[in-house]
XYZ file of C-alpha atoms in Angstrom:
404
model
C 17.373 -28.254 -9.850
C 18.961 -31.364 -11.567
C 22.456 -30.855 -13.000
C 23.895 -33.687 -15.338
C 27.099 -33.024 -16.119
C 28.857 -34.631 -18.712
C 31.254 -37.916 -18.434
C 34.961 -37.800 -18.617
C 37.183 -39.858 -20.059
C 40.733 -41.319 -19.128
C 43.361 -38.959 -19.937
C 45.831 -40.549 -22.189
C 49.565 -40.394 -21.771
C 51.764 -39.829 -25.095
C 55.429 -40.061 -25.233
C 56.585 -37.401 -22.700
C 53.475 -35.265 -23.346
C 50.009 -35.062 -22.414
C 46.691 -35.191 -24.571
C 43.589 -34.872 -23.029
C 39.735 -35.746 -24.499
C 36.573 -34.972 -22.785
C 32.727 -35.761 -23.751
C 31.009 -32.659 -23.531
C 27.408 -31.450 -23.430
C 27.539 -31.020 -27.411
C 30.629 -33.305 -28.343
C 33.768 -34.167 -27.492
C 36.517 -31.808 -26.390
C 39.687 -32.262 -28.117
C 43.147 -30.916 -27.460
C 43.860 -27.169 -26.540
C 47.357 -27.212 -26.113
C 49.786 -29.947 -26.560
C 52.625 -30.524 -23.603
C 55.749 -30.600 -24.770
C 59.256 -32.195 -22.520
C 59.020 -34.004 -19.412
C 57.993 -30.765 -17.799
C 55.076 -32.368 -16.218
C 53.770 -35.332 -15.068
C 51.440 -37.282 -17.912
C 49.582 -38.722 -15.237
C 48.835 -35.947 -13.109
C 46.476 -33.073 -14.074
C 44.182 -30.680 -12.321
C 40.910 -28.456 -13.815
C 40.097 -24.603 -13.458
C 36.463 -25.010 -13.603
C 35.128 -21.293 -15.177
C 31.342 -20.963 -13.794
C 29.394 -17.887 -15.211
C 26.564 -15.863 -14.708
C 25.281 -12.702 -16.999
C 22.232 -10.409 -17.987
C 20.197 -11.302 -14.433
C 18.240 -8.517 -15.444
C 17.204 -8.714 -11.400
C 15.822 -11.999 -11.618
C 16.402 -12.502 -8.335
C 13.514 -15.043 -7.618
C 11.463 -16.742 -10.199
C 8.511 -13.946 -9.861
C 8.225 -11.939 -13.196
C 6.831 -8.426 -11.540
C 6.257 -7.447 -15.188
C 3.760 -9.622 -15.963
C 2.734 -10.258 -12.247
C 3.203 -13.866 -12.913
C 6.379 -16.769 -12.898
C 9.097 -16.422 -15.419
C 9.474 -20.623 -16.431
C 11.071 -21.436 -13.423
C 14.562 -18.463 -13.705
C 16.132 -17.131 -11.014
C 19.344 -16.377 -9.390
C 18.436 -18.254 -6.562
C 18.210 -21.782 -9.090
C 21.154 -20.666 -10.385
C 23.011 -20.486 -6.591
C 22.251 -24.187 -6.595
C 23.281 -24.997 -10.171
C 26.907 -23.190 -9.315
C 26.718 -24.818 -5.910
C 26.545 -28.175 -7.534
C 28.712 -27.385 -10.420
C 31.848 -26.795 -7.852
C 31.001 -29.697 -5.479
C 31.336 -31.998 -9.168
C 34.842 -31.369 -9.453
C 37.066 -34.113 -7.533
C 39.945 -32.485 -8.252
C 41.378 -28.744 -8.950
C 39.454 -25.323 -8.052
C 36.742 -23.448 -9.861
C 36.043 -19.406 -10.453
C 32.613 -17.834 -10.909
C 32.547 -14.565 -12.794
C 29.530 -12.540 -13.551
C 29.261 -10.782 -17.249
C 27.123 -7.608 -16.522
C 23.716 -6.527 -16.853
C 22.777 -7.435 -13.550
C 19.875 -4.748 -13.350
C 17.458 -3.282 -15.695
C 14.157 -4.771 -15.978
C 11.549 -7.105 -13.891
C 10.421 -4.172 -12.120
C 13.679 -2.384 -11.453
C 12.142 0.947 -12.571
C 10.210 0.657 -9.154
C 13.085 -0.484 -7.014
C 15.885 1.829 -8.662
C 13.922 5.271 -9.142
C 14.717 6.616 -12.582
C 17.587 7.946 -14.339
C 17.014 11.146 -13.014
C 16.657 10.269 -9.367
C 18.290 6.622 -8.898
C 17.348 5.011 -5.506
C 20.659 4.708 -3.069
C 18.903 1.742 -1.538
C 21.117 -1.561 -2.027
C 18.856 -3.504 -4.891
C 18.076 -7.296 -4.350
C 19.622 -8.298 -7.221
C 23.280 -6.768 -5.959
C 22.506 -8.246 -2.625
C 21.966 -11.509 -3.751
C 24.895 -11.584 -5.794
C 27.102 -10.811 -2.720
C 26.116 -14.535 -1.405
C 26.903 -16.202 -4.583
C 30.696 -16.199 -3.983
C 31.904 -14.498 -6.983
C 35.360 -14.143 -7.815
C 34.968 -11.314 -9.875
C 32.682 -9.147 -11.918
C 32.163 -7.003 -14.531
C 29.821 -4.503 -15.718
C 27.082 -4.350 -18.740
C 26.027 -1.498 -20.551
C 22.892 -1.541 -18.137
C 24.544 -1.113 -14.903
C 25.666 2.426 -16.556
C 21.973 3.417 -17.131
C 21.536 4.809 -13.753
C 24.615 6.983 -13.606
C 27.840 6.825 -12.147
C 27.379 7.651 -8.535
C 24.317 4.478 -8.755
C 27.024 2.042 -9.926
C 29.389 3.425 -6.873
C 26.957 2.824 -4.194
C 25.366 -0.530 -5.385
C 28.887 -2.066 -5.575
C 29.838 -0.710 -2.247
C 26.906 -1.400 -0.558
C 26.873 -4.588 -1.332
C 30.713 -5.316 -1.039
C 31.250 -6.298 -4.951
C 33.441 -3.277 -5.140
C 36.750 -5.482 -4.657
C 35.306 -8.074 -7.334
C 34.282 -5.471 -9.986
C 36.953 -5.639 -12.881
C 36.162 -3.053 -15.619
C 39.651 -2.473 -17.478
C 38.408 -0.502 -20.626
C 36.304 2.185 -18.432
C 37.994 5.637 -17.229
C 37.053 8.807 -15.347
C 36.690 11.338 -17.856
C 38.546 14.270 -15.910
C 41.112 12.592 -14.331
C 42.094 9.518 -16.541
C 41.932 7.253 -13.665
C 40.209 3.547 -14.306
C 37.610 3.150 -11.025
C 37.706 -0.212 -10.745
C 40.621 -2.761 -11.262
C 41.530 -3.041 -14.761
C 42.797 -6.715 -14.439
C 42.662 -9.350 -11.239
C 45.340 -12.166 -10.820
C 44.325 -14.789 -8.683
C 46.455 -18.145 -7.376
C 44.422 -21.125 -7.003
C 45.346 -24.046 -4.514
C 44.473 -27.016 -7.340
C 44.446 -30.212 -6.149
C 45.799 -32.467 -8.799
C 44.524 -36.439 -9.780
C 47.351 -37.172 -7.787
C 46.440 -35.990 -4.709
C 49.125 -33.082 -4.860
C 48.531 -29.065 -4.666
C 49.634 -27.025 -7.307
C 49.709 -23.222 -7.227
C 48.096 -21.747 -10.494
C 48.005 -18.006 -11.235
C 44.961 -17.077 -13.006
C 44.618 -13.886 -14.898
C 41.293 -12.244 -15.043
C 40.201 -9.248 -17.485
C 37.092 -7.642 -17.283
C 35.491 -5.612 -20.094
C 31.977 -3.742 -20.975
C 30.732 -1.621 -23.871
C 32.630 1.082 -24.811
C 29.160 2.829 -25.484
C 28.654 2.617 -21.850
C 24.554 3.573 -22.053
C 21.955 4.047 -24.523
C 19.724 5.902 -21.307
C 22.664 8.239 -19.445
C 24.988 10.791 -20.836
C 28.372 10.267 -19.593
C 30.293 13.262 -21.716
C 33.099 14.399 -19.175
C 32.173 11.810 -16.642
C 33.208 8.441 -17.956
C 35.138 6.909 -21.216
C 34.648 3.422 -22.614
C 37.814 2.593 -24.661
C 38.147 -0.474 -27.530
C 37.704 -3.677 -25.819
C 39.552 -5.989 -28.103
C 42.469 -3.266 -27.938
C 41.720 -3.786 -24.379
C 42.055 -7.181 -23.770
C 45.179 -7.756 -26.175
C 47.030 -5.430 -24.109
C 45.883 -6.750 -20.568
C 46.184 -10.271 -21.067
C 49.296 -10.074 -22.445
C 50.571 -8.129 -19.524
C 48.630 -10.469 -17.292
C 50.989 -13.318 -19.199
C 54.177 -11.522 -18.283
C 53.087 -11.187 -14.909
C 52.886 -14.963 -14.123
C 49.740 -15.583 -15.495
C 49.204 -19.725 -15.844
C 45.563 -18.862 -17.507
C 43.503 -15.880 -18.270
C 40.511 -15.358 -18.384
C 38.222 -12.267 -19.962
C 34.818 -11.677 -18.661
C 33.641 -9.531 -21.327
C 30.429 -7.931 -21.470
C 29.603 -8.090 -25.686
C 28.791 -10.229 -28.228
C 30.204 -12.745 -30.811
C 30.703 -10.118 -33.724
C 32.238 -10.807 -37.059
C 35.424 -12.982 -38.415
C 37.464 -10.089 -39.001
C 36.747 -7.966 -36.464
C 39.078 -5.250 -35.517
C 39.904 -2.949 -32.609
C 36.569 -0.441 -33.250
C 34.086 -3.699 -32.967
C 31.396 -3.560 -30.325
C 31.184 -7.004 -29.960
C 34.517 -8.747 -30.527
C 34.119 -11.583 -28.383
C 35.075 -14.029 -31.398
C 38.519 -12.039 -32.049
C 38.913 -12.198 -28.381
C 39.578 -15.927 -28.509
C 41.656 -15.494 -31.388
C 44.446 -13.569 -28.948
C 47.577 -15.852 -28.306
C 47.229 -14.734 -24.672
C 43.596 -15.550 -23.921
C 42.859 -18.812 -22.469
C 39.454 -18.763 -21.908
C 36.163 -15.981 -22.771
C 33.168 -15.889 -20.934
C 30.552 -13.430 -23.017
C 27.160 -11.652 -22.001
C 25.079 -9.187 -23.818
C 23.368 -10.947 -26.714
C 21.394 -12.974 -24.289
C 21.896 -16.337 -26.209
C 22.883 -19.777 -25.402
C 26.644 -20.789 -26.716
C 28.019 -23.309 -27.432
C 24.563 -24.653 -28.051
C 22.131 -26.118 -30.875
C 20.091 -22.647 -30.490
C 18.688 -21.786 -33.679
C 19.798 -18.207 -33.016
C 23.329 -19.454 -32.694
C 23.425 -20.786 -35.862
C 25.005 -17.361 -37.203
C 27.435 -18.342 -34.986
C 28.559 -21.348 -36.586
C 29.628 -19.894 -39.851
C 32.951 -18.488 -38.395
C 35.886 -19.861 -38.843
C 36.991 -22.895 -36.158
C 34.103 -22.830 -34.366
C 32.599 -26.482 -33.808
C 29.887 -28.059 -32.346
C 32.019 -31.235 -32.374
C 34.509 -29.691 -30.326
C 32.523 -27.333 -28.465
C 35.086 -25.125 -28.566
C 36.093 -21.687 -30.493
C 39.971 -21.325 -32.018
C 40.688 -23.899 -29.416
C 39.584 -22.192 -26.771
C 35.962 -22.405 -24.413
C 33.844 -18.897 -25.649
C 30.556 -19.063 -23.637
C 27.540 -17.487 -23.318
C 24.145 -17.775 -21.363
C 21.262 -16.602 -22.456
C 19.312 -13.832 -20.011
C 17.489 -13.810 -16.987
C 18.966 -16.364 -14.759
C 18.410 -18.669 -17.787
C 21.365 -21.005 -16.839
C 25.200 -20.876 -16.020
C 28.217 -21.443 -18.568
C 30.961 -23.558 -17.553
C 34.266 -23.719 -18.922
C 36.905 -26.151 -17.672
C 40.502 -25.513 -18.359
C 42.655 -28.681 -17.748
C 46.627 -28.642 -16.782
C 48.898 -30.916 -16.440
C 51.133 -31.924 -13.622
C 52.784 -28.209 -12.260
C 49.649 -26.584 -13.776
C 51.937 -24.366 -16.154
C 50.955 -25.790 -18.994
C 47.068 -26.157 -20.968
C 46.104 -29.347 -21.446
C 43.117 -29.328 -23.421
C 39.455 -27.204 -22.167
C 35.952 -28.034 -22.847
C 32.982 -25.870 -22.374
C 29.207 -26.621 -22.434
C 25.841 -24.963 -20.495
C 23.441 -25.838 -17.776
C 20.182 -24.837 -17.981
C 17.119 -24.591 -16.091
C 15.019 -24.136 -19.415
C 14.747 -27.680 -20.730
C 12.291 -29.137 -18.034
C 10.318 -26.154 -17.926
C 9.473 -25.943 -21.398
C 8.772 -29.622 -21.759
C 6.405 -28.860 -19.135
C 4.643 -25.671 -20.988
C 4.776 -27.721 -23.878
C 3.240 -30.589 -22.609
C 0.373 -28.288 -20.680
C -0.083 -26.672 -24.045
C -0.952 -30.141 -25.902
C -2.788 -31.482 -23.387
C -5.477 -28.904 -22.840
C -5.356 -25.543 -25.146
C -4.536 -27.624 -28.019
C -6.244 -30.499 -27.348
C -9.662 -27.911 -26.639
C -8.788 -26.393 -30.159
C -8.861 -29.577 -32.037
C -11.938 -31.292 -30.150
C -13.874 -28.184 -31.429
C -12.920 -29.046 -34.983
C -15.359 -31.615 -36.024
C -18.110 -29.038 -35.731
C -16.410 -27.464 -38.693
C -15.462 -30.685 -40.764
C -16.558 -34.156 -39.782
C -13.461 -35.544 -40.933
C -11.593 -33.581 -38.384
C -13.199 -36.649 -35.780
C -9.523 -38.092 -36.251
C -7.636 -35.365 -34.464
C -9.163 -36.463 -30.887
C -7.868 -39.907 -31.300
C -4.165 -38.359 -32.959
C -3.907 -35.958 -29.911
C -5.165 -38.586 -27.010
C -2.365 -41.210 -29.070
C 0.259 -38.250 -28.919
C 0.252 -37.097 -25.328
C 1.535 -40.206 -23.527
C 4.729 -40.017 -25.810
C 5.021 -36.711 -25.181
C 4.871 -37.206 -21.082
C 7.484 -39.892 -21.783
C 9.656 -37.287 -23.456
C 9.280 -34.809 -20.139
C 10.591 -37.648 -18.092
C 13.363 -38.740 -19.758
C 14.376 -35.123 -20.377
C 17.366 -33.398 -18.802
C 18.789 -30.553 -18.886
C-alpha cells in the first residue's frame, strides 16, 4: 500500500503571532486560529496528527465471506500498514489513533458471533486484530450494541480494549452509572520544529447513536443520551480541566445546519462548538472531505469548503466502510503547544488503485468482448473495436500514474 501525503509549505511569521498554511489532498488548509501576543515563538511549531478508522464491520482481511471472494483489497491488515506510515511521516509532533465504532456486523459475523439470542463469548477476530493496532481511544457504534450488553463487555475485556473505550452518552438504566469512560485526557510529549519537547494535553470525547441498536432491546438495561448536548458539556469540562486540544470521536453522520440536541446525526453541529477542535466521524459510510458524489450534500452546509478542506474552520473527517481507508487530521500548534495555529484534514484511501485495476479489467475484457460482438448486428460497429483498442493504453497509463 502506497500513501502519498500532502506536501508542506513553510510556516510564515506575521508580527508576534503565527500563521500557517499547508497543502492538503483536496486543496489548501488555511488558518484555523491566530495567535496573539508573545506567548509562542513563531518559528517553533508542533503537530498532533489524529488518525481514524471506522465502520470496519469485521473486515480483518480482504476475504469477503459473504460472497466467497475478495473485497477490493479492503482490510484492517492494510489499514495497519497505512496507519504506521501516517505515524512515521511525522518528523515532529505526535499522533493519536482512534476508531469511531461499528467494528462488528456483516462479513460472516453471524457465523462468528452466533445470533442476538445467544451471541458467542469467544473473542472475535476483529477485536483481537484491533488490539494490535495501538489505538489511543475507541468508541462504540450502533452495531456493537446489536449483540447485547454482556457481549460488548466480554469482547472489550478479552481484547484489552476496555480501557481505551470512551462512550460519554450511554448509561445503565438501573444505576445511572456510565459503564465506559465518558472522556479521556492524554498528555502527548511532542517534539517541536526546533527540537524541543512540549507537553500537550489532548481531551477526547466519544459518543454513539442515542438509539443504540435497531435489533436488540435495551429498555431497562442501557439508555442513550443526546450526542450534541453530551459533547457540548464534556468538551467544555475538558477545556476547563486544561485540555489544549479536544478531539471528538462520534459514531454519527453530518446532519443538518441547524441541528439541535435531539438530532441523531449532529456531526456538523459538533464542529460549531467552541470547545471542540477536531471531529472524527463514522456511521454514514462516506468519505469526507472528498470529491465523492455521495458527499456533495455535505458541501451545501455553510462553511464547508473543498478548497480548505475544513468545516467551520476545523478538521471534520469521515471514512467509508469496510476498511476503505484512514482519516487524518493535523492540528498544529505554536511554541508552548497551547495555541492552535492551523488545522488540515484529508483521507488516505486503499480504493483508487484497486478501482482502476477493476476499471481496466472491465474495458480490457468484458467490455471489449461486448463491443466485439456488435459487428454481428451492425456493420458500422466495426469501428468500435478500433476505438477500444486505442483507448486501452490510455486507461493503462491512467492506472500507472494514479496514486491513492
